[in-house]
Coordinates of C-alpha atoms in Angstrom, one line a residue:
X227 CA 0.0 0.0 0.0
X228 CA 1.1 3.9 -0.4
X229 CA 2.0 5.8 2.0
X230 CA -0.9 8.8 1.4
X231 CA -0.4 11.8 3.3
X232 CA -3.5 14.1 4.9
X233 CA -3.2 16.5 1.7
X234 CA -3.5 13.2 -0.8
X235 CA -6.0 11.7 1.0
X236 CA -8.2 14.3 1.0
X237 CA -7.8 14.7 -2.8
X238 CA -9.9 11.2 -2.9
X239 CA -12.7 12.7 -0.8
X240 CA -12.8 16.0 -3.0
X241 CA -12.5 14.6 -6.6
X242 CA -15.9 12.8 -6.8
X243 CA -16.5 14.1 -10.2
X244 CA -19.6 15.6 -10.8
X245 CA -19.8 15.8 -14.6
X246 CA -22.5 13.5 -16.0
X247 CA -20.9 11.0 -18.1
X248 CA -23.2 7.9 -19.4
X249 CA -22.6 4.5 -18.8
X250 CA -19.3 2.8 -17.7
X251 CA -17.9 0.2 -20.1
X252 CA -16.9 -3.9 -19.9
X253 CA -14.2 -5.2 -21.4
X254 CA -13.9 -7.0 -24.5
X255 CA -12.4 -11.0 -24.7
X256 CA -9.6 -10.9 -27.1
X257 CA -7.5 -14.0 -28.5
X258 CA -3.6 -14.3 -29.5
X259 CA -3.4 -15.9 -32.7
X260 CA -0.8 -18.6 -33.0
X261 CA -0.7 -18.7 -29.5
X262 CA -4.4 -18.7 -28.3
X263 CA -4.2 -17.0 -25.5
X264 CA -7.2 -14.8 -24.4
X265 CA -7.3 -11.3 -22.0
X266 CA -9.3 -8.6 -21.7
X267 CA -9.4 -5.3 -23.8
X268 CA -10.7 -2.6 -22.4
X269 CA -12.6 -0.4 -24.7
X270 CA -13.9 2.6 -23.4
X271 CA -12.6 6.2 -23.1
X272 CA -10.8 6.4 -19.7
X273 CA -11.9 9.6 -17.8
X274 CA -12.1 10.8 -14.6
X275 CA -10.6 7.0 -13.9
X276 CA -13.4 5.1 -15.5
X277 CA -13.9 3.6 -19.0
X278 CA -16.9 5.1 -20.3
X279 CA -18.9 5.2 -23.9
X280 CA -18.6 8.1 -25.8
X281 CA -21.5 11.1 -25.4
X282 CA -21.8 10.5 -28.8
X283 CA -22.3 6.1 -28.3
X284 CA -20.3 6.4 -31.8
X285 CA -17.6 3.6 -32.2
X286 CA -14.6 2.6 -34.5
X287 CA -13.4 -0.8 -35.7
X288 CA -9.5 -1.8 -34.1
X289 CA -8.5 -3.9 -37.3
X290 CA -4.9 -6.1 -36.3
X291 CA -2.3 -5.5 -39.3
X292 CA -1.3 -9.3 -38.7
X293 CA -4.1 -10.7 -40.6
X294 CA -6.6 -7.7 -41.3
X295 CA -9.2 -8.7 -39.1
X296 CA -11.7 -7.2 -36.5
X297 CA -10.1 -7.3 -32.8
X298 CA -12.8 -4.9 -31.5
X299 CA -14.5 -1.8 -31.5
X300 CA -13.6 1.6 -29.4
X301 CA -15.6 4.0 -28.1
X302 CA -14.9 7.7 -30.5
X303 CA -14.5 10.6 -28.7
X304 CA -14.7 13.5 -30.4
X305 CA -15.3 17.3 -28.5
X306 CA -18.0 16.5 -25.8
X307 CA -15.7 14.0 -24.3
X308 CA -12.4 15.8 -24.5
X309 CA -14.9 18.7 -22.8
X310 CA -15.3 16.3 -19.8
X311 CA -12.1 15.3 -19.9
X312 CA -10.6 18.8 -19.6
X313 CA -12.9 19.2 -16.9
X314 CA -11.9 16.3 -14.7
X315 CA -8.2 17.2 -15.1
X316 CA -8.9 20.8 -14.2
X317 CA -10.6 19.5 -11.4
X318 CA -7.8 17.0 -10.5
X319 CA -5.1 20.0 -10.8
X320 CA -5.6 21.8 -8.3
X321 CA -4.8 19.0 -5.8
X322 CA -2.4 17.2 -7.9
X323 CA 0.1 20.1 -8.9
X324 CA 0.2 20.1 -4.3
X325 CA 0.8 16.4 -4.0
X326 CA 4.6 16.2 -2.8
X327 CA 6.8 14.8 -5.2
X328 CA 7.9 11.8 -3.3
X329 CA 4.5 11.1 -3.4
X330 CA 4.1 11.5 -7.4
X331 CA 7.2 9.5 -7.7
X332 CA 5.6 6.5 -5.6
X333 CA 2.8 6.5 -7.6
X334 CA 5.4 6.2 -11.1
X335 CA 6.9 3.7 -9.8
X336 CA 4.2 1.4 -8.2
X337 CA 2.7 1.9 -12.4
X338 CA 6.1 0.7 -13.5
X339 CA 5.9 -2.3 -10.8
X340 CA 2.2 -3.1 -12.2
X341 CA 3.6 -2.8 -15.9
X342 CA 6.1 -4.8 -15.2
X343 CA 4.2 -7.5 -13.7
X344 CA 2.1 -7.3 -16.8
X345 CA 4.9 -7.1 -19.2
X346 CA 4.6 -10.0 -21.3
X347 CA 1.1 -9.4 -22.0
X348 CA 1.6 -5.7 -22.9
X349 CA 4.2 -6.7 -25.5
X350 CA 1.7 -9.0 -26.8
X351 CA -0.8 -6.7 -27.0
X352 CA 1.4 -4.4 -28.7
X353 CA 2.3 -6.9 -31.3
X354 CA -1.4 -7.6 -31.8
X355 CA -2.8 -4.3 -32.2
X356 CA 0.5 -2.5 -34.3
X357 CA 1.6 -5.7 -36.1
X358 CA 5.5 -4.9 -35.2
X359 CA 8.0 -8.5 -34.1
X360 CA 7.4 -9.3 -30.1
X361 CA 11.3 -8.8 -29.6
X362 CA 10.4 -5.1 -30.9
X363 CA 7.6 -4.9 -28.8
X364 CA 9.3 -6.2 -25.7
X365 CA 12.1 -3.9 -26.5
X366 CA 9.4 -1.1 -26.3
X367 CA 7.9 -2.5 -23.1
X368 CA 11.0 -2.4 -21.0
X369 CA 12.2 0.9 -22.0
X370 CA 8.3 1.7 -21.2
X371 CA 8.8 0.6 -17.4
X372 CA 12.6 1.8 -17.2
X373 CA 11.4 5.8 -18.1
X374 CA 8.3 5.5 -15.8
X375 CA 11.0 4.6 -13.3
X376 CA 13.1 6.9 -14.4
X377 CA 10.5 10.2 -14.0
X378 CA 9.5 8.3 -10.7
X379 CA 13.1 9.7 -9.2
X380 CA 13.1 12.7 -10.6
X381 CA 10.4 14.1 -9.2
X382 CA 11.6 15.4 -6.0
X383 CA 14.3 16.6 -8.0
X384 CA 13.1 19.2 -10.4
X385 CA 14.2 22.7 -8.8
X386 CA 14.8 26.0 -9.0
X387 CA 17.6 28.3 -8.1
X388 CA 18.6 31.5 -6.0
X389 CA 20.0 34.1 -7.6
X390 CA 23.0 36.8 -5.7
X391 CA 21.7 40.1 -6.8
X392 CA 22.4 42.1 -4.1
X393 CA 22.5 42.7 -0.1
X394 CA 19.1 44.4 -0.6
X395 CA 16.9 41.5 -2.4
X396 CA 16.2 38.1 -2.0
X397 CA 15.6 36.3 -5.4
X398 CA 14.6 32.8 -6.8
X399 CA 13.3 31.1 -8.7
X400 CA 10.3 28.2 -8.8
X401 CA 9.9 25.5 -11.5
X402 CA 6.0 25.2 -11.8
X403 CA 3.6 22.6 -13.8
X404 CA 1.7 24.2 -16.8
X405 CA -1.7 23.1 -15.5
X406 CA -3.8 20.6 -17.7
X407 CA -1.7 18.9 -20.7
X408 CA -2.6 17.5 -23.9
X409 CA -1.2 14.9 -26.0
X410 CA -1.4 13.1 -29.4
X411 CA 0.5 10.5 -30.0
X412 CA 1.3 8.2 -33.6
X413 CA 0.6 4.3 -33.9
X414 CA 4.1 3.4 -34.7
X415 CA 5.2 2.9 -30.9
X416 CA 2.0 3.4 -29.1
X417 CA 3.3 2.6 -25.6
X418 CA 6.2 4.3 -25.7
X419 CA 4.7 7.4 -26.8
X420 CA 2.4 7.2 -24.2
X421 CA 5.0 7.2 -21.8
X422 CA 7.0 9.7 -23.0
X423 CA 4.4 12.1 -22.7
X424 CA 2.2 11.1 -19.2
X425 CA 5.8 10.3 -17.7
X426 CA 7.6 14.1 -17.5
X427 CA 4.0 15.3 -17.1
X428 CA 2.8 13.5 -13.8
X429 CA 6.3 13.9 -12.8
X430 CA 5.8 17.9 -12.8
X431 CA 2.4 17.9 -11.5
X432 CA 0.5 18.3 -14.7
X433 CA -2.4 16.8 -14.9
X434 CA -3.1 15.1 -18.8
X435 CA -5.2 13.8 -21.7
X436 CA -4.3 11.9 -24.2
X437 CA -5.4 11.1 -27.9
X438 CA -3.5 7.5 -29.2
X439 CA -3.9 7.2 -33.1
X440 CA -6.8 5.4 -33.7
X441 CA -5.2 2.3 -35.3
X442 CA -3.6 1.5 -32.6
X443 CA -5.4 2.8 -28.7
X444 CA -5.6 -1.0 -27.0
X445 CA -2.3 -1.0 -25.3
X446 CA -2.8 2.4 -24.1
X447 CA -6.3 1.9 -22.8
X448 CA -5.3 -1.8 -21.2
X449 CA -2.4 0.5 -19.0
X450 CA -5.4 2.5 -18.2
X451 CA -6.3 -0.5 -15.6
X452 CA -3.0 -0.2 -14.2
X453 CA -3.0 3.9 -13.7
X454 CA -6.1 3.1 -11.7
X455 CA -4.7 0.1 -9.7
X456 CA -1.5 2.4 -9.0
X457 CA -4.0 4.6 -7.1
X458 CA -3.3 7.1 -9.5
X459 CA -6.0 10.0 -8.5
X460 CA -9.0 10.5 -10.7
X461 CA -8.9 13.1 -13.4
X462 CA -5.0 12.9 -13.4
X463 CA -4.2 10.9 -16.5
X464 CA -7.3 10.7 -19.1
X465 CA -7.2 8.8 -22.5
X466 CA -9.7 9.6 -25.2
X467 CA -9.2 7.5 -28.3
X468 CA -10.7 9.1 -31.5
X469 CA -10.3 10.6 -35.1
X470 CA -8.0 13.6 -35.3
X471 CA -10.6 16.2 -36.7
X472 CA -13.3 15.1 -34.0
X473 CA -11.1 14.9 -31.0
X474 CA -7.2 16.1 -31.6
X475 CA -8.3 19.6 -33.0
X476 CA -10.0 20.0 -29.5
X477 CA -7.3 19.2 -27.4
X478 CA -5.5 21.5 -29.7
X479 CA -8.0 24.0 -29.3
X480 CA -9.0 24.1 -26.2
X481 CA -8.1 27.8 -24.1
X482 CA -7.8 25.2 -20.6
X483 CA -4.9 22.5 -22.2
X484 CA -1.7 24.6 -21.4
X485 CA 0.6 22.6 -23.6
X486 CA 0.4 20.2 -26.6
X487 CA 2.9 17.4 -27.4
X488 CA 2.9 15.9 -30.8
X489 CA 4.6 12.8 -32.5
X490 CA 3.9 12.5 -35.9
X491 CA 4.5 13.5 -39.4
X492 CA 6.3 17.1 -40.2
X493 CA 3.1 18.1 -42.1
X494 CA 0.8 17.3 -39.2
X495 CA 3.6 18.5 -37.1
X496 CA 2.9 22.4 -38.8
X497 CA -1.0 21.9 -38.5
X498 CA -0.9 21.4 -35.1
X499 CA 1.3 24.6 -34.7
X500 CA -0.9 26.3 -36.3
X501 CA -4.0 24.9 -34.2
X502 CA -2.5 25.7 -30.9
X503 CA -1.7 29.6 -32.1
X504 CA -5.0 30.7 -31.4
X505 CA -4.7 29.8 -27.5
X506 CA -1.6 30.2 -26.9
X507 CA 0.3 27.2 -25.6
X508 CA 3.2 25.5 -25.2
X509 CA 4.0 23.0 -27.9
X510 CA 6.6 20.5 -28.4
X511 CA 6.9 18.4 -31.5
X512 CA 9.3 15.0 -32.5
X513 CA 8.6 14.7 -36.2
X514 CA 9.3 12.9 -39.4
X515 CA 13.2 11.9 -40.0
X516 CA 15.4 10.8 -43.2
X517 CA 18.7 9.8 -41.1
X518 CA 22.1 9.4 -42.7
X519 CA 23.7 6.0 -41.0
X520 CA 27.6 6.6 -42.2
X521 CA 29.2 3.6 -42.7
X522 CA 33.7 4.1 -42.9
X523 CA 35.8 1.7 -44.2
X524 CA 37.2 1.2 -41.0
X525 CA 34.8 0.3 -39.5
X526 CA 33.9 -3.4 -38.1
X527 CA 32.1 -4.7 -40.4
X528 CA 29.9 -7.7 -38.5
X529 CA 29.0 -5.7 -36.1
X530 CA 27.8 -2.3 -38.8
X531 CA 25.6 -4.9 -40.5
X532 CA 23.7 -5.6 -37.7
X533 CA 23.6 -1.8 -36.7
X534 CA 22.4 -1.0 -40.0
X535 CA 19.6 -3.5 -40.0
X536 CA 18.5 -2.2 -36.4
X537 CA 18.7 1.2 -37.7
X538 CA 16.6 0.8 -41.7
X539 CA 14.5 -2.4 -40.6
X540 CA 13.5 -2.5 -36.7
X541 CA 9.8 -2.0 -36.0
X542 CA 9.1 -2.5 -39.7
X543 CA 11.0 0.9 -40.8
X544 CA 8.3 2.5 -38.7
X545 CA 10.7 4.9 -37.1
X546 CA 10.8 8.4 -37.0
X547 CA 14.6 8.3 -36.6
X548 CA 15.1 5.5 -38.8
X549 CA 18.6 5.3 -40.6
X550 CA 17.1 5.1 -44.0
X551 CA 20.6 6.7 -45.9
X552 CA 23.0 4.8 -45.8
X553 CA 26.3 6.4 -46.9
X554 CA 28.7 4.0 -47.9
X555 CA 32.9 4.7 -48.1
X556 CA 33.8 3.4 -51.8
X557 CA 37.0 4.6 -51.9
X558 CA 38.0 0.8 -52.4
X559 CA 35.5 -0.7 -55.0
X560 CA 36.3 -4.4 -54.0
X561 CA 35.2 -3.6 -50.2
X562 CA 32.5 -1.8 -51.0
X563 CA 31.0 -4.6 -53.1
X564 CA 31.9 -6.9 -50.7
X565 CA 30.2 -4.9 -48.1
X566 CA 26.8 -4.7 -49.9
X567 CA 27.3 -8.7 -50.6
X568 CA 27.3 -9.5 -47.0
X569 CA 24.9 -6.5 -46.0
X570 CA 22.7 -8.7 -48.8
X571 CA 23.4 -11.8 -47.7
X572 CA 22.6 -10.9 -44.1
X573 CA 19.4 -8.8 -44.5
X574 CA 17.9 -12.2 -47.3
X575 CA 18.3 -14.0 -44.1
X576 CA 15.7 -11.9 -41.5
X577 CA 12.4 -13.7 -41.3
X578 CA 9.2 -11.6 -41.8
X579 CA 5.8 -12.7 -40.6
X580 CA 2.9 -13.1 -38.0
X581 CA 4.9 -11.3 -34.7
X582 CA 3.5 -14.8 -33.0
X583 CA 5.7 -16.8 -34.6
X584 CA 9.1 -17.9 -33.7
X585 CA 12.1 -16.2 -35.0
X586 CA 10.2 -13.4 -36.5
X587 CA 12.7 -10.2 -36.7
X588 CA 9.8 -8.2 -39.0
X589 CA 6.7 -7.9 -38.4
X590 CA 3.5 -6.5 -40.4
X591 CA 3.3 -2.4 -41.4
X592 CA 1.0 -0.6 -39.1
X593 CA -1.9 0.7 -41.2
X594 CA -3.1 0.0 -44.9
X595 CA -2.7 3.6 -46.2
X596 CA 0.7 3.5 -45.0
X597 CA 1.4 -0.1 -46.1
X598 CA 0.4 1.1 -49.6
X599 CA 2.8 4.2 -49.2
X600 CA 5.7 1.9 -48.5
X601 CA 4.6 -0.1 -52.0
X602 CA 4.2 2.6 -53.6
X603 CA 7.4 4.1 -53.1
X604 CA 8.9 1.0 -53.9
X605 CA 7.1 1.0 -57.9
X606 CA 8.4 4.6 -58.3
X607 CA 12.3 3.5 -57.6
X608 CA 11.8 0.7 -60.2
X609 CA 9.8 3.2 -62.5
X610 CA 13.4 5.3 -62.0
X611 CA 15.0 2.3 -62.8
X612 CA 16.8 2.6 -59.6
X613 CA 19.3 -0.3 -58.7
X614 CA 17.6 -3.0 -56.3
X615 CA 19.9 -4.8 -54.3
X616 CA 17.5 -7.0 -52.4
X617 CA 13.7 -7.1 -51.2
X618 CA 10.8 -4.8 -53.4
X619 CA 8.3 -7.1 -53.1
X620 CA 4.8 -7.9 -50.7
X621 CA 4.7 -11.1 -48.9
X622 CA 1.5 -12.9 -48.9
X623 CA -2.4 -11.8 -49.5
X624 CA -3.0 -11.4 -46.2
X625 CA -1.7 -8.5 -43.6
X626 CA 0.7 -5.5 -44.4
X627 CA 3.7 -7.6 -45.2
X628 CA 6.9 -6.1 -47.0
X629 CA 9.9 -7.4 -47.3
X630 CA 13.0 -5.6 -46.0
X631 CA 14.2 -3.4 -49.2
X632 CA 17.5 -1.9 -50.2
X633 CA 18.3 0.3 -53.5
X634 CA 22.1 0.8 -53.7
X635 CA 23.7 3.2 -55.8
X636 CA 21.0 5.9 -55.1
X637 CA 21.2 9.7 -56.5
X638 CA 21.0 12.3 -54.0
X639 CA 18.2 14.0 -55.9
X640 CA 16.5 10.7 -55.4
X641 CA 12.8 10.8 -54.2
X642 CA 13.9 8.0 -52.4
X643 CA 16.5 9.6 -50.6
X644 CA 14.9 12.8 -49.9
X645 CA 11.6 11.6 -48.7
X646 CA 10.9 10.0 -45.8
X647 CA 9.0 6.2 -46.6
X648 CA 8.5 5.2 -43.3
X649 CA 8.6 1.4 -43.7
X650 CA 11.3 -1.4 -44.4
X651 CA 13.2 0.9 -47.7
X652 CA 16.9 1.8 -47.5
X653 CA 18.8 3.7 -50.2
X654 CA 22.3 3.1 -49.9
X655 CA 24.5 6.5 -51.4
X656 CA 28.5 5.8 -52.1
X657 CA 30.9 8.2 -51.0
X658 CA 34.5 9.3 -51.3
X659 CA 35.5 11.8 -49.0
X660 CA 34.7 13.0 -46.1
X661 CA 33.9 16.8 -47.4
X662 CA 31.2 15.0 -50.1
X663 CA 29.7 12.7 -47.0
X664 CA 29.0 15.9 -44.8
X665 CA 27.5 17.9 -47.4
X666 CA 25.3 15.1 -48.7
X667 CA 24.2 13.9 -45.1
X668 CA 23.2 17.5 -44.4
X669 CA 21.0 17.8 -47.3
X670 CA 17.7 17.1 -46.0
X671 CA 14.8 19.3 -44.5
X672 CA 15.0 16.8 -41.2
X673 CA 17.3 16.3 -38.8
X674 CA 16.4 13.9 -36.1
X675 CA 19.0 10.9 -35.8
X676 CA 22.5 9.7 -37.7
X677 CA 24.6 7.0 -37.3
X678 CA 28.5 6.5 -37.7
X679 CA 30.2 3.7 -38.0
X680 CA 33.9 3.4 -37.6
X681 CA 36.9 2.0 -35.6
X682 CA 38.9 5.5 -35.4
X683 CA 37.3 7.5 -32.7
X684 CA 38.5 10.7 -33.5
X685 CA 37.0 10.6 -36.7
X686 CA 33.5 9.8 -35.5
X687 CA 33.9 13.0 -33.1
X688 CA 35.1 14.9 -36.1
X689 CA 32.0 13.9 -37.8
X690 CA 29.1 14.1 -35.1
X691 CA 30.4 17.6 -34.4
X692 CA 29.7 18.6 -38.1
X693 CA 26.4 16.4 -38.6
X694 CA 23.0 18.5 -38.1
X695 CA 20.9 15.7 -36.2
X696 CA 19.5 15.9 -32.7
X697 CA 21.1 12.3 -32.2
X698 CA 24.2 10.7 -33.1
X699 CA 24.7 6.7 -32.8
X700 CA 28.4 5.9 -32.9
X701 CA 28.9 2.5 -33.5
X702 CA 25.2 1.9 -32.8
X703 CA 21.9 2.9 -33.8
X704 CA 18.1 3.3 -32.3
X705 CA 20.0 3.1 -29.0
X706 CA 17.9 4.8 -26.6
X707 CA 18.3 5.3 -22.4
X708 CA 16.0 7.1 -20.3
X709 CA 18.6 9.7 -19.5
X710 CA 19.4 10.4 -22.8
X711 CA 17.0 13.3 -24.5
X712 CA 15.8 12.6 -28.1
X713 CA 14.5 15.2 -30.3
X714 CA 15.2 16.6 -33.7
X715 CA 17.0 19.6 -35.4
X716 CA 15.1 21.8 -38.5
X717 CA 12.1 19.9 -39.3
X718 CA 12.2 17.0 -37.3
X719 CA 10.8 18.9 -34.4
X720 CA 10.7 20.9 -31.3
X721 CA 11.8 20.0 -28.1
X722 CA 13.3 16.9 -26.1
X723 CA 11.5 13.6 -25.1
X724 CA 13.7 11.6 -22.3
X725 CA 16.6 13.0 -20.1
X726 CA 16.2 15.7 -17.7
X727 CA 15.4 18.0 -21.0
X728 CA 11.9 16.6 -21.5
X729 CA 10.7 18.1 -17.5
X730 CA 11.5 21.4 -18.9
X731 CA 8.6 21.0 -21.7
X732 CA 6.1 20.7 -19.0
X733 CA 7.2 23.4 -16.4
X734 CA 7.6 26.8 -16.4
X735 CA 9.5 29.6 -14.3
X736 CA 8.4 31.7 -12.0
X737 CA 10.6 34.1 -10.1
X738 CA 10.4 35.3 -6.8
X739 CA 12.0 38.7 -5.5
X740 CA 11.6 39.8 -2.0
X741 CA 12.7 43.3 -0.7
X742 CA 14.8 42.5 2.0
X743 CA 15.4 45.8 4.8
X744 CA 17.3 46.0 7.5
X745 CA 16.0 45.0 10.9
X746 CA 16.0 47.1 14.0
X747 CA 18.8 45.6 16.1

């Protein structure tokens, strides 16, 4: 049990929300394939720390990528129900923003205790619901339950600072939470996002709501169970699955939500700037990417292969960051054709199906529209009769399935290497010095992540320095840590998720200045 103190435990006795909301929702029975094992999917909005229909008793179809069928339906929010929801965290602000931190940070981490009881099953849900491999998805669950832990720590540790003006004045300075918080968040990596965001949030006294993409909510909603078995208060984390015209624009657009944060595409990225003008809040946005992965001649080769495969075709190529240039040294013709033969060889041998099965490294592509994207791509390179050094093809009738795809010898000017494809499609670019690599790995609207690969250190730190990325991998790629911020340069986004940056997005300063006279002695 938690240790509540008088101030917490009154909170319980005050938020008995008042709003009328209609019926509370049961869960849904849902079945593994392969596997055939069965749990139970919630599928209501989550307010006020109930799963509820929507005002409107509208619903949407939650179709798995694996084989294209039904898994259930979800209630739709649209502006009714983010109107109630803003209302219960407003509600739940005014005693949350007061809870102690050590308090806060029990409640993160008895979340990350339930999620990690749970973990297996949240992995599998994830696999279900977004079609990516298990390993991916229990890669995503861990990292889940390490940053809950993570912003669990930190929150008696966000503070301000005194400042020495003079004898006369006493001044510091307070780190406060922005008040109610808004979030929208992509299907690619639908736990993780959601963590990212309620994490540094709840941390910093915020109170939240947040929008998952509509493909893929049931992970999201299922940790829902687990906020409210953490004894998370009511009205303190709220989750309102729905389309983005019926329910994002009103979290955008709504005066009370104090800040927005967005993962998505670049375009939508710019929309939901100019949404949020009108009220005036703070906005933080991780976007699309088109990462150079540099690959040096020097460089140990086994080990690159792997990185490069982590970096083009983890998650499906469904990564913002996703090293999808890959800048090859061919100042030695027989070593780079070797290179690309074993970077062939290695990639032919990756098995892509149902996550369920064993031995899967690829899973299915997210959503139809985007699965079709990825194809599509792929017809224009052969329409530019671009070189194909292994994949271009769908797998099967059934499901988003594409195998992993590389075009080598790639123009710069290359649709292919300008644009980001989001799905399993590398372009591979030669290069022969270091002058041409910098020039060409800069040429790109984005600037999210990078990669370099080589055995001479200096170099790598010559290079990084020079690189215009918000993350450099050396001699790794996709490696994430709690502790270490992620975020993108020009337009790849605003702001940090992770590290000690990502509090900053939801706090702001207030300073305090105290005239300070002498006393009668």
């Amino acid at each position: 049990m938690l240790s509540l103190s008088k101030q917490s435990r009154n909170f319980f006795k005050l938020n008995c929300f008042s709003v009328t909301q209609i019926a509370k929702m049961s869960a849904t029975s849902v079945t593994f394939p392969i596997i055939n094992e069965t749990y139970q999917q919630p599928t209501g909005l989550f307010i006020n720390n109930e799963f509820v229909s929507a005002k409107s008793g509208k619903t949407f179809d939650v179709n798995t990528p694996i084989d294209e069928s039904l898994i259930c339906k979800v209630q739709q929010a649209d502006a009714e129900d983010v109107e109630i929801a803003v209302q219960a965290a407003s509600k739940a602000y005014k005693t949350w923003r007061f809870t102690p931190p050590n308090e806060r940070g029990r409640y993160l981490n008895k979340l990350a205790d339930l999620m990690d009881e749970k973990r297996d099953l949240l992995a599998k849900i994830e696999s279900l619901d977004n079609g990516k491999a298990l390993h991916c998805a229990k890669f995503d669950v861990n990292l889940v339950i390490e940053y809950f832990r993570y912003c669990a720590g930190y929150c008696d540790k966000i503070d301000g600072r005194t400042i020495t003006t003079d004898v006369e004045h006493f001044t510091y300075t307070r780190k406060e939470p922005l008040g109610v918080c808004g979030a929208i968040t992509p299907w690619n990596f639908p736990l993780l996002m959601f963590a990212w965001k309620i994490g540094p949030a709840l941390a910093t006294g915020n109170t939240i709501i947040l929008k998952p993409a509509s493909a893929t909510p049931l992970s999201n909603l299922f940790t829902c169970t687990l906020i409210k078995e953490a004894g998370i208060p009511a009205g303190v984390v709220n989750v309102v699955p729905g389309s983005g015209r019926g329910c994002g624009n009103s979290i955008l657009q709504h005066p009370k939500i104090k800040k927005v944060a967005f993962t998505g595409s670049t375009e939508v990225g710019k929309t939901v700037m100019k949404e949020c003008a009108n009220s005036i809040k703070k906005v933080t946005l991780e976007l699309g990417g088109k990462s150079p992965n540099i690959v040096f001649k020097d460089c140990n080769v086994e080990q690159t292969i792997q990185n490069l495969i982590t970096g083009i075709f983890f998650n499906g190529g469904e990564v913002c960051c996703a090293g999808s240039r890959i800048y090859i040294e061919a100042t030695d013709e027989k070593w780079y054709t070797e290179f690309l033969t074993k970077f062939k060889e290695t990639v032919e041998k990756l098995k892509i199906g149902n996550p369920f099965e064993e031995g899967v490294f690829q899973g299915a592509q997210t959503t139809p529209d985007q699965f079709q994207t990825v194809l599509d791509y792929i017809t224009a390179a052969n329409e530019s009769s671009l070189k194909l050094l292994t994949g271009g093809k769908r797998i099967g009738n059934k499901g988003y399935f594409v195998e992993p795809t590389i075009f080598y010898d790639v123009p710069q000017n290359s649709k292919l290497t300008q644009e980001e494809i989001f799905g399993p499609v590398a372009v591979v670019l030669p290069f022969k010095s270091t002058e041409e690599l910098i020039e060409k790995a800069n040429d790109s609207d984005f600037g999210l992540g990078s990669g370099i690969h080589t055995e001479d250190f200096n170099k790598a730190i010559w290079v990084s320095e020079r690189l215009e990325a918000g993350s450099v991998w050396i001699n790794t790629y996709n490696d994430f840590h709690p502790a270490a911020p992620f975020g993108g340069y020009k337009e790849s986004g605003i702001g940090r998720e992770m590290g000690i940056e990502a509090f900053d997005n939801y706090t702001q300063t207030k300073l305090v200045r105290a005239r300070v006279n002498k006393p009668a002695f």
